[in-house]
Amino acid sequence: METWSVEQVCSWLVEKNLGELVHRFQEEEVSGAALLALNDRMVQQLVKKIGHQAVLMDLIKKYKQNTQGLKSPENPKEAALVMQTEAARDYRDEESSSPARHGEQMPSFYPAENLDNGLIDQRVLKQRRNVKHILARSKALQWTKSYVLPEFPYDVKCMLAEQKCPDHSMRIRIIEFLQADMTKYLEGSLYPSTQQYNDVVNALLQAHPFLDEDGCGFFLWKRALKDRFKYVRRPIEDDEQVIRNKCKFGHRRGQTRKSLADIRFDEIKLVQIKEEAVCFDSELDEHIKWFQQEYMKTEKDWREIDKRMSQTLEIRRKMIGSRTPLKDILKLFPFLKCPYQMFREFQLLTRTDIYKKTRHILESYSENILTSFSVVDNPINIVLQEKMKHYTDEDMLKYMKMTATCLLLPDVFGDDPSLFVIMNEQVQVSTPVLEVKNPFNMEVCEFSLYLERERLTKVDDCVTALAALVAAFHVFRIECPRRLSQTFNFLETLIFDMHSPYFPSLKEKENEVGFQHPVT
């Protein structure tokens, strides 16, 4: 690989399923020698994706290990150790292929088992212990010889060069770098052995002896390093070793282990829950597909829509209660965009006809609101008075007064009108808000309800628009803004008849109605 050209390196990347990196390697002119000289920081600058970084570093590491393995050890001790390891491996192979494994009798000079009492011969036990000891020594020696201290940051280097006693923050930085470096050498594992902890701390104190304070520095640094690994392991939930530890010792301190009968009962219960969930998911998928197909049709079967919306009410309320994004909910249940279905959902939850109540509010309070002191000089009221001079029809005049009342409600109670209705401006708020165009012209008047800065539905009259606005806050469980609280307190007091002390609140109504027997 040291003699490869840039083109050969790119071909190698394609073979290793890293073809996305070819263009970047060509720009930087990475040859074979440069590839082998890459360190962690260079790879991070060269490759953007973390997955590609890990694969590339692993391939380079394996190549270096293979090339080093082909070289014969020059040290006699290492050569002897390699010979012992090979002898142990040959012994294990011979033992696995020995006749005793196939039920044949072994020779008397090399017995593996005592057939009279079923005990393993002591000579075989001793030989097996020697083999395990040789393998463990070989593995430990290989790890320590491949480990070197990491490249510390500049400020840490300066502190180490001046041989100053590190403060608490500097100790934490050193421990963090050691933990990250050990994790890299352990190939991502977060469970070092005691020997590996000792090797790393010894390497640190040998390179910088002044860190060994009064001869107790070894234990202090080792404890700090162990605590750091515990801190990193704490948020892990899907790690196999963590799951095994939880199953073995229990999830919490003081937790008693369950009996076999309790474990079996939990397993049966879990299977039943999964089966019910599968059945429920299949039914829900069928309803969702039908909703999406029916929503695209010109002529809709509203009777069937009402039936299916009632059947899926429970899962829809759970999704809204668990803060599922509203875009996803509206994608699954597109008929919630229709004012009629929104009013029906509101009625299923509260047993209240919100359209009827809203119309009664606008008809009853329009005169008082338009003559109140706070809106006499309001531009909307001024335009209304000018428009009313051109009409004599009572229905037209009544509609114009109701529309003006709807637009002036926040001004009456001192709230922020921009959170309630917007005219000739772009919607900036994410809460439900109304947009109105040509409010006093019945032929071209247009009200739109916006939710999360996107148009949810379009209506033609102020009663439907105001009812849809109030219903959207309750159906989608959106908290009313503080700067609009007085207006909504007024509307909800009249809609839910809260002047009666015996009338329950909205949440009590929702709990009372429940989701199993919705009111049609």
XYZ file of C-alpha atoms in Angstrom:
520
model
C 0.000 0.000 0.000
C 2.925 2.373 0.567
C 3.584 2.445 -3.190
C 0.003 3.007 -4.317
C -0.927 5.993 -6.446
C -3.994 8.159 -5.931
C -5.913 6.143 -8.549
C -5.097 2.862 -6.820
C -6.281 4.275 -3.483
C -9.561 5.347 -5.116
C -10.017 1.876 -6.622
C -9.414 0.381 -3.169
C -12.081 2.683 -1.698
C -14.583 1.511 -4.306
C -13.808 -2.130 -3.474
C -14.452 -1.408 0.233
C -17.855 0.252 -0.505
C -16.467 3.744 0.199
C -17.001 5.141 -3.273
C -18.454 8.373 -1.870
C -14.977 9.342 -0.658
C -13.263 9.050 -4.059
C -13.863 12.667 -5.094
C -12.572 14.013 -1.791
C -9.445 11.779 -1.891
C -8.708 12.920 -5.461
C -8.962 16.564 -4.413
C -6.535 16.056 -1.526
C -4.247 13.734 -3.604
C -4.176 10.985 -0.993
C -1.710 8.311 -2.110
C -0.966 4.992 -0.409
C 1.751 6.445 1.814
C -0.510 9.350 2.798
C -3.324 6.920 3.532
C -1.198 5.002 6.025
C -0.067 8.256 7.656
C -3.598 9.482 8.381
C -4.475 10.044 12.041
C -7.842 10.583 13.694
C -7.885 14.342 13.214
C -6.964 14.103 9.525
C -9.710 11.529 8.921
C -12.259 13.792 10.612
C -11.281 16.676 8.321
C -11.196 14.467 5.239
C -14.401 12.462 5.781
C -17.663 14.044 6.921
C -19.767 11.018 7.890
C -18.882 9.310 11.170
C -19.719 5.876 9.786
C -17.250 6.301 6.928
C -14.616 7.573 9.383
C -14.959 4.455 11.537
C -14.825 2.061 8.571
C -11.800 3.790 7.039
C -9.819 3.823 10.303
C -10.692 0.184 10.918
C -9.466 -0.851 7.446
C -6.189 1.038 7.893
C -5.697 -0.443 11.358
C -6.303 -3.990 10.129
C -3.880 -3.512 7.251
C -1.167 -2.274 9.633
C -1.769 -5.192 11.982
C -1.539 -7.681 9.112
C 1.714 -6.174 7.843
C 3.193 -6.152 11.352
C 2.087 -9.736 11.887
C 4.064 -10.872 8.820
C 7.293 -9.535 10.353
C 9.142 -11.958 12.624
C 9.738 -10.725 16.203
C 13.310 -9.636 16.838
C 13.076 -9.827 20.628
C 13.852 -13.385 21.905
C 11.264 -13.034 24.659
C 8.584 -12.117 22.165
C 9.602 -15.003 19.940
C 9.383 -17.406 22.863
C 5.993 -16.041 23.765
C 4.747 -16.453 20.205
C 5.998 -20.047 20.194
C 4.186 -20.719 23.470
C 1.005 -19.231 22.064
C 1.264 -21.360 18.916
C 1.912 -24.437 21.032
C -1.144 -23.661 23.123
C -3.234 -23.204 19.983
C -1.981 -26.523 18.591
C -2.807 -28.177 21.895
C -6.347 -26.825 21.779
C -6.743 -28.072 18.217
C -5.458 -31.487 19.148
C -7.728 -31.574 22.178
C -10.786 -30.638 20.100
C -9.973 -33.320 17.508
C -8.949 -35.963 20.062
C -10.834 -39.270 20.218
C -12.193 -38.364 23.660
C -14.402 -35.797 21.974
C -15.983 -38.555 19.910
C -16.564 -40.910 22.826
C -13.426 -43.027 22.280
C -11.142 -44.113 25.077
C -7.972 -42.068 25.469
C -4.566 -43.607 26.040
C -3.642 -44.364 29.650
C -0.523 -42.168 29.564
C -2.654 -39.028 28.746
C -5.997 -39.438 30.494
C -8.520 -36.608 30.220
C -11.224 -38.026 32.423
C -11.496 -40.615 35.148
C -14.251 -42.915 33.966
C -14.765 -44.466 37.397
C -15.819 -41.361 39.272
C -16.454 -38.877 36.403
C -13.807 -36.370 37.615
C -11.322 -34.603 35.334
C -7.727 -35.724 35.781
C -5.581 -33.204 37.686
C -2.815 -33.253 35.072
C -5.275 -32.177 32.388
C -6.586 -29.384 34.639
C -3.064 -28.134 35.278
C -2.240 -28.175 31.571
C -5.433 -26.312 30.721
C -4.653 -23.659 33.339
C -1.206 -23.212 31.819
C -2.739 -22.738 28.375
C -5.220 -20.149 29.653
C -2.411 -18.321 31.450
C -0.287 -18.216 28.286
C -3.198 -16.890 26.197
C -4.068 -14.240 28.784
C -0.426 -13.107 28.997
C -0.212 -12.914 25.222
C -3.367 -10.829 24.958
C -2.309 -8.436 27.720
C 1.166 -8.003 26.253
C -0.278 -7.303 22.821
C -2.610 -4.593 24.226
C 0.071 -2.847 26.276
C 2.581 -2.865 23.446
C 0.051 -1.319 21.049
C -1.056 1.379 23.529
C 0.534 4.822 23.689
C -0.678 7.950 25.446
C -2.962 10.183 23.346
C -2.005 13.528 21.896
C -3.202 15.983 24.537
C -4.426 19.513 23.647
C -2.032 22.433 23.655
C -2.947 23.807 27.100
C -2.618 20.348 28.672
C 0.767 19.926 26.992
C 1.931 23.239 28.416
C 0.827 22.259 31.903
C 2.567 18.888 31.629
C 5.725 20.517 30.273
C 5.831 23.001 33.174
C 5.152 20.113 35.591
C 2.458 22.064 37.382
C 0.007 20.309 39.640
C -3.239 20.158 37.639
C -6.412 21.691 39.049
C -9.814 19.973 39.009
C -10.840 21.081 35.511
C -7.469 20.060 34.061
C -7.726 16.638 35.699
C -11.144 16.156 34.116
C -9.771 17.025 30.673
C -6.909 14.550 31.022
C -9.295 11.809 32.168
C -11.687 12.536 29.279
C -8.884 12.178 26.732
C -7.659 8.964 28.346
C -11.183 7.504 28.337
C -11.743 8.402 24.681
C -8.353 6.958 23.747
C -8.984 3.706 25.645
C -12.377 3.346 23.965
C -10.678 3.674 20.596
C -8.107 1.015 21.449
C -10.832 -1.259 22.825
C -12.701 -0.937 19.492
C -15.654 0.913 21.001
C -16.029 -1.186 24.144
C -16.797 0.659 27.394
C -15.731 -2.186 29.690
C -11.925 -2.188 30.196
C -10.352 -4.822 32.385
C -8.461 -4.073 35.605
C -5.167 -4.782 33.894
C -5.979 -2.283 31.144
C -6.807 0.399 33.722
C -3.466 -0.307 35.415
C -1.534 -0.161 32.136
C -3.004 3.220 31.148
C -2.406 4.823 34.556
C 1.128 3.400 34.700
C 1.861 4.817 31.247
C 0.582 8.237 32.367
C 2.663 8.278 35.581
C 5.811 6.989 33.872
C 5.612 9.732 31.246
C 4.782 12.410 33.856
C 6.055 11.304 37.313
C 5.049 14.571 39.025
C 1.368 13.507 38.733
C 2.012 10.841 41.383
C 1.172 12.900 44.462
C 2.736 11.500 47.655
C 2.775 8.035 46.149
C -1.052 7.852 46.018
C -1.504 9.228 42.509
C -1.911 5.791 40.951
C -5.067 4.998 42.911
C -6.520 8.492 42.447
C -6.079 8.489 38.664
C -7.351 4.924 38.365
C -10.478 5.727 40.382
C -11.111 8.866 38.301
C -10.743 6.877 35.073
C -13.141 4.195 36.291
C -15.682 6.821 37.317
C -15.423 8.414 33.893
C -16.251 5.108 32.175
C -19.202 4.642 34.541
C -20.438 8.127 33.631
C -20.186 7.381 29.903
C -21.934 4.014 30.301
C -24.818 5.470 32.304
C -27.099 6.621 29.430
C -26.611 3.398 27.456
C -29.846 1.422 27.102
C -29.328 -0.990 24.226
C -25.795 -2.163 24.964
C -25.657 -5.946 25.345
C -23.425 -5.821 28.411
C -25.770 -3.337 30.133
C -28.777 -5.544 29.402
C -26.967 -8.568 30.834
C -26.035 -6.633 33.966
C -29.616 -5.440 34.419
C -30.955 -8.952 34.047
C -28.351 -10.260 36.491
C -28.413 -7.623 39.207
C -31.751 -5.890 38.657
C -32.462 -2.452 37.224
C -32.474 -0.596 40.562
C -30.743 -0.948 43.867
C -32.647 -3.047 46.350
C -34.841 -4.576 43.664
C -35.635 -8.210 44.379
C -35.498 -10.787 41.654
C -38.781 -12.058 40.312
C -39.815 -15.632 40.757
C -40.072 -17.968 37.781
C -43.871 -17.845 37.989
C -43.875 -14.020 37.829
C -41.446 -14.010 34.908
C -43.589 -16.520 33.044
C -46.721 -14.470 33.725
C -45.028 -11.316 32.426
C -43.958 -13.139 29.263
C -47.498 -14.392 28.603
C -48.901 -10.918 29.249
C -46.339 -9.347 26.889
C -47.261 -11.800 24.118
C -50.947 -10.962 24.545
C -50.249 -7.247 24.410
C -48.171 -7.673 21.240
C -50.928 -9.728 19.586
C -53.531 -7.096 20.460
C -51.229 -4.361 19.174
C -50.749 -6.195 15.883
C -54.510 -6.591 15.434
C -55.090 -2.963 16.371
C -52.357 -1.747 14.029
C -53.829 -3.720 11.143
C -57.281 -2.189 11.733
C -55.790 1.271 12.067
C -53.824 0.890 8.842
C -57.021 -0.076 7.058
C -58.818 3.036 8.368
C -55.922 5.330 7.496
C -55.698 4.026 3.922
C -59.443 4.483 3.536
C -59.288 8.044 4.912
C -56.525 9.027 2.519
C -58.325 7.538 -0.491
C -61.699 9.021 0.452
C -60.191 12.455 1.077
C -59.097 12.654 -2.567
C -62.584 11.911 -3.900
C -64.918 14.664 -5.060
C -68.072 13.072 -3.619
C -67.430 11.775 -0.103
C -69.375 9.278 1.950
C -69.839 11.395 5.078
C -71.827 8.745 6.931
C -68.961 6.262 6.635
C -66.459 9.007 7.465
C -68.307 9.780 10.711
C -68.388 6.103 11.608
C -64.683 5.541 11.017
C -63.674 8.772 12.765
C -65.597 7.598 15.842
C -63.883 4.203 15.723
C -60.414 5.785 15.579
C -61.128 8.453 18.205
C -59.250 6.635 20.979
C -55.969 6.188 19.110
C -56.210 9.741 17.763
C -56.573 11.191 21.259
C -53.629 9.103 22.467
C -51.461 10.414 19.629
C -52.443 14.009 20.373
C -51.907 13.464 24.100
C -48.415 12.036 23.494
C -47.406 15.201 21.566
C -47.228 13.552 18.160
C -46.444 16.250 15.542
C -49.654 17.732 14.184
C -48.438 17.334 10.610
C -48.273 13.576 11.100
C -51.715 13.471 12.708
C -53.281 15.485 9.888
C -51.569 13.257 7.358
C -53.083 10.146 8.960
C -56.496 11.752 9.592
C -56.908 14.378 6.854
C -60.614 14.945 7.603
C -59.628 16.843 10.754
C -58.931 19.702 8.357
C -62.679 19.925 7.635
C -64.518 22.297 10.018
C -67.456 19.890 10.267
C -65.241 17.035 11.506
C -63.426 19.379 13.873
C -66.778 20.462 15.355
C -67.861 16.832 15.616
C -64.638 15.853 17.388
C -65.177 18.737 19.792
C -68.724 17.525 20.431
C -67.547 13.945 21.054
C -65.148 15.243 23.706
C -67.337 17.887 25.407
C -70.978 17.153 24.426
C -71.173 20.748 23.229
C -72.323 22.053 19.831
C -69.661 24.698 19.368
C -71.086 26.118 16.112
C -74.480 26.737 17.708
C -72.882 28.287 20.791
C -70.580 30.531 18.757
C -73.446 31.821 16.624
C -75.446 32.604 19.754
C -72.477 34.531 21.225
C -71.976 36.707 18.133
C -75.679 37.413 17.761
C -76.182 38.275 21.427
C -73.085 40.365 22.145
C -72.382 42.140 18.844
C -74.314 45.290 19.760
C -72.661 45.648 23.183
C -69.181 45.002 21.820
C -69.486 47.452 18.934
C -70.715 50.224 21.234
C -68.057 49.675 23.917
C -65.666 52.514 24.640
C -62.518 50.548 23.718
C -63.490 49.938 20.061
C -65.427 53.075 19.100
C -62.406 54.635 17.398
C -61.040 51.339 16.076
C -60.389 51.336 12.278
C -62.478 48.174 11.856
C -65.458 49.813 13.542
C -65.027 52.947 11.435
C -65.002 50.896 8.208
C -68.062 49.004 9.435
C -70.049 52.212 9.980
C -69.189 53.404 6.463
C -70.176 50.064 4.875
C -73.482 49.944 6.753
C -74.557 53.207 5.106
C -74.727 51.445 1.721
C -76.991 48.557 2.817
C -80.518 48.357 4.158
C -81.039 44.597 4.259
C -81.266 43.437 7.886
C -79.543 40.119 7.227
C -76.634 41.883 5.549
C -76.320 44.384 8.401
C -76.497 41.603 10.984
C -73.771 39.629 9.189
C -71.492 42.684 9.010
C -71.934 43.373 12.746
C -71.150 39.758 13.629
C -68.033 39.856 11.455
C -66.820 43.080 13.073
C -67.496 41.590 16.527
C -65.377 38.557 15.667
C -62.496 40.799 14.567
C -62.730 43.175 17.559
C -62.934 40.639 20.408
C -59.212 40.867 21.390
C -59.364 44.679 21.438
C -62.318 44.610 23.809
C -60.429 42.527 26.388
C -57.023 44.177 25.872
C -55.390 41.136 24.218
C -53.031 40.939 21.257
C -55.109 40.972 18.035
C -52.235 39.501 15.987
C -52.647 36.186 17.857
C -56.363 36.060 17.022
C -56.937 37.391 13.517
C -54.636 38.708 10.775
C -55.624 40.984 7.916
C -53.380 41.670 4.916
C -50.277 40.315 6.687
C -48.215 37.149 6.678
C -48.888 34.607 9.425
C -45.994 34.532 11.906
C -47.366 32.555 14.878
C -47.518 28.758 15.194
C -50.689 28.678 17.316
C -54.107 28.614 15.579
C -54.958 31.999 14.085
C -57.507 33.366 11.588
C -56.713 35.156 8.346
C -59.452 37.305 6.823
C -59.820 38.914 3.395
C -62.621 41.359 2.434
C -64.435 40.906 5.756
C -67.463 43.088 4.968
C -68.216 41.771 1.482
C -70.426 38.679 1.633
C -69.700 37.710 -1.969
C -65.896 37.545 -1.738
C -65.331 37.329 2.023
C -62.833 34.629 2.950
C -61.700 33.301 6.343
C -58.777 30.877 6.669
C -57.622 28.960 9.748
C -53.833 28.613 10.068
C -52.041 26.072 12.244
C -48.245 26.037 12.590
C -48.011 28.713 9.865
C -49.835 26.536 7.315
C -53.398 26.871 6.101
C -55.581 24.208 7.672
C -58.966 25.061 6.179
C -60.887 27.845 4.415
C -64.425 28.969 5.369
C -66.851 31.594 4.136
C -68.422 33.116 7.259
C -67.257 34.494 10.586
C -69.285 32.067 12.739
C -67.612 28.979 11.272
C -64.211 30.686 11.428
C -64.510 31.609 15.125
C -65.903 28.180 16.043
C -63.066 26.460 14.153
C -60.473 28.615 15.936
C -61.782 27.730 19.407
C -62.219 24.061 18.457
C -58.642 23.809 17.126
C -57.186 24.794 20.502
C -59.207 22.093 22.276
C -59.118 19.303 19.688
C -55.350 19.505 19.229
C -54.681 20.316 22.916
C -52.818 23.546 22.187
C -52.225 25.861 25.117
C -53.782 29.280 24.680
C -51.236 32.153 24.581
C -51.219 34.404 27.646
C -51.783 37.491 25.516
C -55.081 35.949 24.358
C -56.287 34.485 27.656
C -58.982 37.094 28.452
C -60.672 36.657 25.081
C -60.726 32.881 25.354
C -61.925 33.003 28.952
C -64.914 35.019 27.751
C -65.677 32.620 24.889
C -65.227 29.444 26.943
C -67.369 30.785 29.761
C -70.269 31.212 27.352
C -69.596 28.063 25.307
C -69.408 25.734 28.321
C -71.925 27.620 30.480
C -69.333 27.909 33.253
C -71.514 30.295 35.248
C -73.212 27.188 36.628
C -71.198 25.735 39.590
C -72.487 22.257 38.759
C -71.115 22.269 35.206
C -67.823 20.308 34.911
C -64.718 21.689 33.283
C -63.472 20.593 29.859
C -61.027 18.008 31.235
C -63.675 16.563 33.531
C -66.033 16.334 30.582
C -63.421 14.573 28.479
C -62.741 12.058 31.246
C -66.454 11.591 31.837
C -67.235 10.972 28.192
C -64.214 8.719 27.681
C -63.315 7.220 24.351
C -65.136 3.879 24.364
C -68.687 5.165 23.913
C -68.519 8.435 21.949
C -71.664 10.483 21.557
C -72.896 10.635 17.968
